[in-house]
Coordinates of N, CA and C in Angstrom, one line a residue:
M973 N -253.9 -65.8 -104.2 CA -253.0 -64.8 -104.7 C -251.5 -65.4 -104.8
A974 N -250.8 -65.2 -105.8 CA -249.5 -65.9 -106.0 C -248.5 -65.1 -105.3
S975 N -247.6 -65.7 -104.6 CA -246.5 -65.0 -103.9 C -245.4 -64.4 -104.9
F976 N -244.7 -63.6 -104.4 CA -243.7 -62.9 -105.2 C -242.7 -63.9 -105.9
K977 N -242.4 -64.9 -105.0 CA -241.4 -65.9 -105.5 C -242.0 -66.7 -106.7
Q978 N -243.5 -67.0 -106.7 CA -243.9 -67.7 -107.8 C -244.2 -66.8 -109.1
R979 N -244.4 -65.5 -108.8 CA -244.5 -64.6 -109.9 C -243.2 -64.1 -110.4
H980 N -242.2 -64.3 -109.8 CA -240.7 -63.8 -110.2 C -240.1 -64.6 -111.3
T981 N -239.8 -64.0 -112.3 CA -239.1 -64.6 -113.4 C -237.7 -63.9 -113.6
T982 N -236.8 -64.7 -114.0 CA -235.5 -64.1 -114.3 C -235.5 -63.4 -115.5
I983 N -235.0 -62.1 -115.6 CA -234.9 -61.3 -116.8 C -233.5 -61.6 -117.3
R984 N -233.5 -62.0 -118.5 CA -232.3 -62.5 -119.2 C -231.6 -61.3 -119.9
D985 N -230.5 -61.3 -120.3 CA -229.8 -60.2 -120.9 C -230.0 -60.4 -122.4
P986 N -229.9 -59.4 -123.2 CA -230.1 -59.5 -124.6 C -229.0 -60.4 -125.1
R987 N -229.3 -61.0 -126.3 CA -228.3 -62.0 -126.9 C -227.0 -61.2 -127.2
L988 N -226.9 -59.9 -127.6 CA -225.8 -59.2 -127.9 C -224.9 -58.9 -126.7
A989 N -225.6 -58.7 -125.6 CA -224.8 -58.4 -124.2 C -224.3 -59.7 -123.9
D990 N -225.0 -60.9 -123.9 CA -224.4 -62.1 -123.6 C -223.3 -62.5 -124.5
L991 N -223.3 -62.2 -125.8 CA -222.3 -62.4 -126.7 C -221.0 -61.5 -126.4
L992 N -221.2 -60.3 -126.1 CA -220.2 -59.3 -125.9 C -219.5 -59.5 -124.5
F993 N -220.3 -59.7 -123.5 CA -219.8 -59.6 -122.3 C -219.7 -60.9 -121.4
G994 N -220.2 -62.1 -122.1 CA -220.1 -63.3 -121.5 C -219.7 -64.4 -122.3
S995 N -219.4 -64.3 -123.5 CA -219.0 -65.3 -124.4 C -217.5 -65.4 -124.7
T996 N -216.9 -66.4 -124.5 CA -215.5 -66.4 -124.8 C -215.1 -66.5 -126.3
S997 N -216.1 -66.5 -127.0 CA -216.0 -66.7 -128.5 C -215.6 -65.2 -129.1
I998 N -215.8 -64.3 -128.2 CA -215.5 -62.9 -128.6 C -214.4 -62.3 -127.8
A999 N -213.8 -63.2 -127.0 CA -212.7 -62.8 -126.2 C -211.5 -62.1 -126.9
W1000 N -211.2 -62.5 -128.3 CA -210.3 -61.9 -129.0 C -210.6 -60.4 -129.2
V1001 N -211.7 -59.9 -129.2 CA -212.0 -58.5 -129.5 C -211.6 -57.8 -128.3
W1002 N -211.7 -58.4 -127.0 CA -211.5 -57.7 -125.8 C -209.9 -57.7 -125.6
L1003 N -209.2 -58.8 -126.2 CA -207.8 -58.9 -126.1 C -207.2 -57.5 -127.0
I1004 N -207.8 -57.2 -128.1 CA -207.3 -56.1 -128.8 C -207.5 -54.8 -128.1
I1005 N -208.8 -54.7 -127.8 CA -209.1 -53.5 -126.9 C -208.2 -53.3 -125.6
R1006 N -208.3 -54.4 -125.0 CA -207.4 -54.5 -123.7 C -205.9 -54.2 -124.0
G1007 N -205.3 -54.9 -124.9 CA -204.0 -54.7 -125.3 C -203.7 -53.2 -125.7
W1008 N -204.6 -52.5 -126.5 CA -204.4 -51.1 -126.9 C -204.3 -50.2 -125.7
L1009 N -205.4 -50.5 -124.7 CA -205.5 -49.5 -123.7 C -204.3 -49.7 -122.8
G1010 N -204.0 -51.0 -122.5 CA -202.6 -51.3 -121.8 C -201.4 -50.6 -122.3
Y1011 N -201.3 -50.7 -123.6 CA -200.1 -50.0 -124.3 C -200.2 -48.6 -124.1
V1012 N -201.4 -48.0 -124.2 CA -201.4 -46.4 -124.0 C -201.1 -46.0 -122.6
W1013 N -201.6 -46.9 -121.6 CA -201.3 -46.6 -120.2 C -199.7 -46.8 -119.9
L1014 N -199.2 -47.9 -120.6 CA -197.7 -48.1 -120.4 C -196.9 -47.0 -120.9
T1015 N -197.1 -46.6 -122.0 CA -196.3 -45.6 -122.6 C -196.3 -44.4 -121.9
S1016 N -197.5 -44.0 -121.4 CA -197.6 -42.8 -120.7 C -196.9 -43.0 -119.3
A1017 N -197.1 -44.1 -118.7 CA -196.4 -44.3 -117.3 C -194.9 -44.3 -117.5
L1018 N -194.5 -44.9 -118.4 CA -192.9 -45.1 -118.7 C -192.4 -43.7 -118.8
R1019 N -193.0 -42.8 -119.5 CA -192.5 -41.3 -119.6 C -192.4 -40.7 -118.3
K1020 N -193.4 -41.0 -117.4 CA -193.7 -40.4 -116.1 C -192.6 -41.0 -115.0
V1021 N -192.6 -42.3 -115.1 CA -191.6 -43.1 -114.2 C -190.3 -42.5 -114.3
G1022 N -189.9 -42.4 -115.6 CA -188.5 -41.9 -115.9 C -188.4 -40.4 -115.7
S1023 N -189.2 -39.7 -115.1 CA -189.0 -38.2 -114.9 C -189.1 -37.8 -113.6
A1024 N -188.1 -37.2 -113.2 CA -187.9 -36.7 -111.8 C -189.0 -35.7 -111.4
D1025 N -189.5 -35.0 -112.3 CA -190.7 -34.2 -112.3 C -191.8 -34.8 -111.7
W1026 N -192.0 -36.1 -112.1 CA -193.2 -36.8 -111.6 C -193.0 -37.7 -110.4
V1027 N -191.9 -38.3 -110.3 CA -191.7 -39.3 -109.3 C -190.8 -38.8 -108.0
Q1028 N -190.2 -37.6 -108.3 CA -189.4 -37.1 -107.2 C -189.9 -35.9 -106.5
T1029 N -190.2 -34.8 -107.3 CA -190.5 -33.5 -106.8 C -192.2 -33.4 -107.0
G1030 N -192.7 -33.9 -108.0 CA -194.1 -33.6 -108.3 C -194.5 -32.5 -109.0
I1031 N -193.3 -31.8 -109.5 CA -193.5 -30.5 -110.1 C -194.4 -30.6 -111.3
A1032 N -194.3 -31.7 -112.1 CA -195.1 -31.9 -113.2 C -196.6 -31.9 -112.9
V1033 N -197.0 -32.6 -111.7 CA -198.3 -32.5 -111.3 C -198.8 -31.2 -111.0
K1034 N -197.9 -30.6 -110.1 CA -198.1 -29.1 -109.6 C -198.6 -28.2 -110.8
G1035 N -197.6 -28.3 -111.9 CA -197.9 -27.5 -113.1 C -199.2 -27.9 -113.8
F1036 N -199.5 -29.1 -113.9 CA -200.8 -29.5 -114.5 C -202.0 -29.0 -113.6
W1037 N -202.0 -29.0 -112.3 CA -202.9 -28.7 -111.4 C -203.2 -27.2 -111.5
E1038 N -202.1 -26.5 -111.6 CA -202.1 -24.9 -111.6 C -202.9 -24.6 -112.9
R1039 N -202.5 -25.3 -114.0 CA -203.1 -24.8 -115.3 C -204.7 -25.2 -115.2
A1040 N -204.9 -26.3 -114.6 CA -206.4 -26.8 -114.6 C -207.3 -25.9 -113.6
V1041 N -206.7 -25.4 -112.4 CA -207.5 -24.4 -111.5 C -207.5 -23.1 -112.0
A1042 N -206.8 -22.6 -113.0 CA -206.7 -21.3 -113.4 C -208.0 -20.9 -114.1
I1043 N -208.4 -19.8 -113.8 CA -209.7 -19.1 -114.4 C -209.3 -18.0 -115.3
P1044 N -209.4 -18.2 -116.5 CA -208.9 -17.2 -117.6 C -210.0 -16.0 -117.5
Q1045 N -209.5 -14.7 -117.8 CA -210.2 -13.6 -117.9 C -211.4 -13.8 -119.0
Q1046 N -211.0 -14.4 -120.1 CA -212.1 -14.8 -121.1 C -212.1 -16.1 -121.5
G1047 N -213.1 -16.7 -121.8 CA -213.4 -18.0 -122.2 C -213.7 -18.9 -120.9
R1048 N -213.6 -20.1 -121.2 CA -214.1 -21.1 -120.2 C -212.8 -21.7 -119.3
P1049 N -213.0 -21.9 -118.1 CA -211.9 -22.6 -117.3 C -211.7 -24.0 -117.8
P1050 N -210.5 -24.6 -117.6 CA -210.4 -25.9 -117.8 C -211.3 -27.0 -116.9
I1051 N -211.5 -26.5 -115.8 CA -212.4 -27.3 -114.9 C -213.7 -26.7 -114.8
T1052 N -214.9 -27.5 -115.3 CA -216.1 -26.9 -115.2 C -216.8 -26.8 -113.9
F1053 N -216.6 -27.9 -113.0 CA -217.3 -27.9 -111.8 C -216.5 -27.4 -110.6
D1054 N -217.1 -26.4 -109.9 CA -216.4 -25.8 -108.8 C -216.0 -26.7 -107.7
W1055 N -216.6 -27.6 -107.5 CA -216.4 -28.6 -106.4 C -215.1 -29.3 -106.8
Y1056 N -214.8 -29.7 -108.0 CA -213.7 -30.3 -108.4 C -212.4 -29.5 -108.4
R1057 N -212.7 -28.1 -108.9 CA -211.6 -27.2 -108.8 C -211.1 -26.9 -107.5
G1058 N -212.1 -26.9 -106.5 CA -211.8 -26.7 -105.0 C -211.0 -27.9 -104.4
F1059 N -211.3 -29.1 -105.0 CA -210.6 -30.2 -104.6 C -209.2 -30.2 -105.0
I1060 N -209.0 -30.0 -106.3 CA -207.7 -29.9 -106.9 C -207.0 -28.6 -106.2
Q1061 N -207.6 -27.6 -105.9 CA -206.9 -26.4 -105.2 C -206.4 -26.9 -103.8
Y1062 N -207.3 -27.6 -103.1 CA -206.8 -28.1 -101.9 C -205.7 -29.0 -101.8
L1063 N -205.5 -29.8 -102.9 CA -204.4 -30.7 -103.1 C -203.1 -29.9 -103.5
L1064 N -203.3 -28.9 -104.2 CA -202.2 -27.7 -104.4 C -201.7 -27.1 -103.1
D1065 N -202.8 -26.7 -102.4 CA -202.4 -26.0 -101.2 C -201.7 -26.7 -100.1
T1066 N -202.1 -28.1 -100.1 CA -201.5 -29.0 -99.0 C -200.2 -29.6 -99.5
G1067 N -199.7 -29.3 -100.8 CA -198.5 -29.9 -101.3 C -198.6 -31.3 -101.7
S1068 N -199.7 -31.8 -102.0 CA -200.0 -33.2 -102.2 C -199.3 -33.7 -103.6
Y1069 N -199.0 -32.6 -104.5 CA -198.4 -33.0 -105.7 C -197.1 -33.8 -105.5
A1070 N -196.5 -33.6 -104.3 CA -195.1 -34.3 -104.1 C -195.2 -35.8 -104.1
W1071 N -196.4 -36.2 -103.6 CA -196.6 -37.8 -103.5 C -197.6 -38.1 -104.6
F1072 N -198.4 -37.3 -105.0 CA -199.4 -37.6 -106.0 C -198.8 -38.0 -107.4
G1073 N -197.6 -37.3 -107.8 CA -196.8 -37.6 -109.0 C -196.5 -39.2 -108.9
K1074 N -196.0 -39.6 -107.9 CA -195.7 -41.1 -107.8 C -196.9 -41.9 -107.9
L1075 N -197.9 -41.5 -107.2 CA -199.2 -42.2 -107.3 C -199.7 -42.4 -108.8
I1076 N -199.7 -41.4 -109.6 CA -200.1 -41.4 -110.9 C -199.2 -42.2 -111.8
A1077 N -197.9 -41.9 -111.6 CA -197.0 -42.6 -112.6 C -196.9 -44.1 -112.4
Y1078 N -196.9 -44.4 -111.0 CA -196.8 -46.0 -110.8 C -198.3 -46.7 -110.9
G1079 N -199.4 -45.8 -110.6 CA -200.6 -46.3 -110.9 C -201.0 -46.5 -112.4
E1080 N -200.4 -45.7 -113.3 CA -200.5 -46.0 -114.7 C -199.8 -47.2 -115.2
L1081 N -198.7 -47.3 -114.6 CA -197.8 -48.6 -114.7 C -198.4 -49.8 -114.5
L1082 N -198.9 -49.7 -113.1 CA -199.6 -51.1 -112.7 C -201.0 -51.5 -113.6
V1083 N -201.6 -50.4 -114.0 CA -202.9 -50.6 -114.8 C -202.4 -51.0 -116.2
G1084 N -201.5 -50.4 -116.8 CA -200.9 -50.8 -118.1 C -200.4 -52.2 -118.1
V1085 N -199.7 -52.6 -117.1 CA -199.3 -54.0 -116.9 C -200.4 -54.9 -116.8
A1086 N -201.3 -54.6 -116.0 CA -202.3 -55.6 -115.7 C -203.2 -55.9 -117.0
L1087 N -203.5 -54.7 -117.7 CA -204.2 -54.8 -118.9 C -203.7 -55.6 -119.9
V1088 N -202.3 -55.2 -120.2 CA -201.5 -56.0 -121.4 C -201.5 -57.5 -120.8
L1089 N -201.3 -57.9 -119.7 CA -201.1 -59.4 -119.2 C -202.5 -59.9 -119.1
G1090 N -203.5 -59.1 -118.9 CA -205.0 -59.6 -118.7 C -205.1 -60.3 -117.3
A1091 N -204.4 -59.6 -116.4 CA -204.5 -59.8 -114.9 C -205.3 -59.1 -114.1
F1092 N -206.4 -59.6 -113.6 CA -207.3 -58.8 -112.8 C -208.0 -57.8 -113.6
T1093 N -208.3 -58.0 -114.8 CA -208.8 -57.2 -115.8 C -209.8 -56.2 -115.5
G1094 N -210.8 -56.6 -114.8 CA -211.9 -55.8 -114.4 C -211.5 -54.8 -113.4
I1095 N -210.6 -55.1 -112.4 CA -210.2 -54.2 -111.4 C -209.2 -53.1 -112.1
A1096 N -208.3 -53.6 -112.9 CA -207.5 -52.7 -113.6 C -208.1 -51.7 -114.5
A1097 N -209.2 -52.2 -115.1 CA -210.0 -51.3 -116.1 C -210.8 -50.4 -115.1
F1098 N -211.2 -50.8 -114.0 CA -211.9 -49.7 -113.1 C -210.9 -48.6 -112.7
F1099 N -209.8 -48.9 -112.3 CA -208.8 -48.0 -112.0 C -208.3 -47.1 -113.1
A1100 N -208.2 -47.6 -114.3 CA -208.0 -47.0 -115.5 C -209.2 -45.9 -115.8
A1101 N -210.5 -46.4 -115.7 CA -211.6 -45.5 -115.9 C -211.6 -44.3 -115.0
F1102 N -211.1 -44.7 -113.7 CA -211.2 -43.7 -112.6 C -210.2 -42.6 -112.9
M1103 N -208.9 -43.1 -113.4 CA -207.9 -42.0 -113.8 C -208.4 -41.3 -115.0
N1104 N -208.9 -41.9 -116.0 CA -209.4 -41.1 -117.2 C -210.6 -40.1 -116.7
W1105 N -211.3 -40.5 -115.8 CA -212.6 -39.5 -115.5 C -211.9 -38.4 -114.8
N1106 N -210.7 -38.6 -114.0 CA -210.2 -37.4 -113.4 C -209.5 -36.6 -114.2
F1107 N -208.8 -37.1 -115.3 CA -208.1 -36.3 -116.3 C -209.1 -35.6 -117.0
L1108 N -210.3 -36.1 -117.3 CA -211.4 -35.5 -118.1 C -212.0 -34.4 -117.1
M1109 N -212.1 -34.6 -115.9 CA -212.7 -33.6 -115.0 C -211.7 -32.3 -114.9
A1110 N -210.4 -32.6 -115.1 CA -209.5 -31.6 -114.9 C -209.3 -30.9 -116.2
G1111 N -210.0 -31.2 -117.2 CA -210.0 -30.5 -118.5 C -209.0 -30.8 -119.4
T1112 N -208.4 -32.2 -119.3 CA -207.5 -32.7 -120.3 C -208.2 -33.7 -121.2
V1113 N -208.1 -33.5 -122.5 CA -208.8 -34.4 -123.4 C -207.9 -35.4 -124.0
S1114 N -206.9 -35.1 -124.7 CA -206.0 -36.1 -125.3 C -206.8 -37.2 -125.9
V1115 N -206.4 -38.5 -125.4 CA -207.0 -39.7 -125.9 C -208.1 -40.3 -124.9
S1116 N -208.2 -39.5 -123.8 CA -209.1 -39.8 -122.6 C -210.7 -40.1 -123.2
P1117 N -211.2 -39.3 -124.0 CA -212.5 -39.5 -124.6 C -212.8 -40.8 -125.2
V1118 N -211.8 -41.3 -125.8 CA -211.8 -42.6 -126.5 C -211.5 -43.7 -125.6
M1119 N -210.6 -43.6 -124.7 CA -210.2 -44.6 -123.7 C -211.2 -44.8 -122.6
F1120 N -212.0 -43.8 -122.1 CA -213.0 -43.9 -121.1 C -214.1 -44.9 -121.4
P1121 N -214.7 -44.6 -122.7 CA -215.8 -45.6 -123.0 C -215.2 -47.0 -123.3
L1122 N -214.1 -47.2 -124.0 CA -213.6 -48.5 -124.1 C -213.3 -49.1 -122.6
T1123 N -212.9 -48.4 -121.7 CA -212.5 -49.0 -120.6 C -213.6 -49.4 -119.8
I1124 N -214.9 -48.6 -120.0 CA -216.0 -49.0 -119.1 C -216.5 -50.3 -119.9
L1125 N -216.4 -50.4 -121.2 CA -216.8 -51.8 -121.9 C -215.9 -52.9 -121.3
V1126 N -214.7 -52.7 -121.1 CA -213.8 -53.6 -120.5 C -214.3 -54.1 -119.2
I1127 N -214.6 -53.2 -118.4 CA -215.3 -53.4 -117.1 C -216.4 -54.4 -117.3
L1128 N -217.3 -54.0 -118.1 CA -218.6 -54.8 -118.2 C -218.2 -56.2 -118.8
A1129 N -217.0 -56.4 -119.6 CA -216.8 -57.7 -120.0 C -215.6 -58.4 -119.3
W1130 N -215.7 -58.0 -118.0 CA -214.5 -58.4 -117.0 C -214.4 -60.0 -116.9
K1131 N -215.6 -60.7 -117.2 CA -215.4 -62.2 -117.1 C -214.6 -62.7 -118.4
V1132 N -214.7 -62.2 -119.5 CA -214.1 -62.7 -120.6 C -213.0 -61.8 -121.2
A1133 N -212.9 -60.6 -120.8 CA -211.9 -59.6 -121.3 C -210.4 -60.0 -121.0
G1134 N -210.2 -61.0 -120.0 CA -208.9 -61.4 -119.6 C -208.7 -63.0 -120.0
Y1135 N -209.6 -63.5 -120.8 CA -209.7 -64.7 -121.2 C -208.4 -65.1 -121.9
Y1136 N -207.9 -64.3 -122.8 CA -206.6 -64.5 -123.4 C -205.5 -63.8 -122.6
G1137 N -205.3 -64.2 -121.5 CA -204.4 -63.5 -120.5 C -204.3 -64.4 -119.3
L1138 N -204.0 -63.7 -118.2 CA -203.6 -64.3 -116.9 C -204.9 -64.6 -116.2
D1139 N -206.0 -63.8 -116.5 CA -207.2 -64.1 -115.8 C -207.9 -65.5 -116.1
Y1140 N -207.3 -66.1 -117.3 CA -207.7 -67.5 -117.7 C -207.4 -68.4 -116.4
Y1141 N -206.3 -68.1 -115.8 CA -205.8 -69.0 -114.7 C -206.2 -68.4 -113.4
L1142 N -206.2 -67.0 -113.2 CA -206.4 -66.3 -112.0 C -207.9 -66.3 -111.5
L1143 N -209.0 -66.1 -112.3 CA -210.3 -66.1 -111.9 C -210.8 -67.5 -111.4
P1144 N -210.5 -68.6 -112.2 CA -210.9 -70.0 -111.6 C -210.2 -70.3 -110.3
M1145 N -208.8 -69.8 -110.2 CA -208.0 -70.2 -109.1 C -208.5 -69.4 -107.8
L1146 N -208.5 -68.0 -108.0 CA -208.9 -67.2 -106.8 C -210.3 -66.9 -106.6
G1147 N -211.1 -67.0 -107.8 CA -212.6 -66.8 -107.7 C -212.9 -65.3 -107.6
T1148 N -214.1 -65.1 -107.0 CA -214.5 -63.6 -106.9 C -215.1 -63.5 -105.5
P1149 N -215.4 -62.2 -104.9 CA -216.0 -62.0 -103.7 C -217.3 -62.9 -103.4
W1150 N -218.0 -63.3 -104.4 CA -219.1 -64.0 -104.3 C -219.1 -65.4 -104.7
Q1151 N -218.1 -65.9 -105.1 CA -217.8 -67.2 -105.5 C -216.2 -67.7 -105.2
K1152 N -216.2 -68.5 -104.3 CA -214.7 -69.1 -103.9 C -214.1 -69.7 -105.2
G1153 N -212.7 -69.5 -105.3 CA -212.0 -70.1 -106.5 C -211.5 -71.4 -105.8
Q1154 N -210.8 -72.2 -106.7 CA -210.2 -73.5 -106.4 C -209.2 -73.4 -105.3
A1155 N -208.4 -72.4 -105.4 CA -207.3 -72.2 -104.3 C -207.9 -71.9 -102.8
L1156 N -209.0 -71.1 -102.8 CA -209.6 -71.0 -101.6 C -210.5 -72.0 -101.0
D1157 N -211.0 -72.9 -102.0 CA -211.6 -74.1 -101.6 C -210.7 -75.0 -101.0
K1158 N -209.5 -75.1 -101.5 CA -208.5 -76.2 -100.9 C -208.2 -75.6 -99.5
V1159 N -208.0 -74.2 -99.4 CA -207.5 -73.6 -98.1 C -208.8 -74.0 -97.1
A1160 N -209.9 -73.7 -97.6 CA -211.0 -74.0 -96.6 C -211.1 -75.5 -96.2
D1161 N -210.9 -76.3 -97.3 CA -211.0 -77.8 -96.9 C -210.0 -78.2 -96.0
S1162 N -208.7 -77.5 -96.1 CA -207.6 -77.9 -95.4 C -207.9 -77.4 -94.0
A1163 N -208.4 -76.3 -93.8 CA -208.8 -75.8 -92.3 C -209.9 -76.5 -91.8
H1164 N -210.9 -77.0 -92.5 CA -211.9 -77.9 -91.7 C -211.4 -79.1 -91.4
A1165 N -210.5 -79.7 -92.4 CA -209.9 -81.1 -91.9 C -209.0 -80.9 -90.7
R1166 N -208.3 -79.7 -90.5 CA -207.5 -79.6 -89.2 C -208.4 -79.4 -88.0
L1167 N -209.5 -78.7 -88.3 CA -210.5 -78.6 -87.2 C -211.1 -79.7 -86.8
A1168 N -211.3 -80.7 -87.7 CA -212.1 -81.9 -87.5 C -211.1 -82.8 -86.8
E1169 N -209.8 -82.8 -86.7 CA -209.1 -83.6 -86.0 C -209.0 -83.5 -84.5

């Protein structure tokens, strides 16, 4: 009887997946998508960062949340899921909009800058998708239905989406949680050398 190790074979990704998510030859496509996403986040963030209603009082967030939790007498409420409505109502009741406005404005700014520069692209895209998901859950449509799937694709293409950007330097230098980068190798080698003395 063959052991599991002997029977196990590696399942390869389809060629299209390899091309889209692992080949630098298609990195220019991710540059365009990433650049557009970053531009949209930046323009949205700059409007918010320049507004006292977002970054000082949080009144803009409060108004958005109040509209989102409202249940009209006729028609459908903006928030479909009761648990999410309860979460937003809790944030309203605790006055969290005062600090949440800053979090949204500066979070959008950081995500936009990171996507435009191609720095930590996968992480930036994750937070972009999370913000998009929350906007969609609160009943806001706007460009989120287009941005969300594109952002998910950028997350999947994290290895090459920042190839034409700072990730070209950052990923080899810093590495990933499962693979040390060149900078961490040097630090580890230096630490081992000091311990050996």
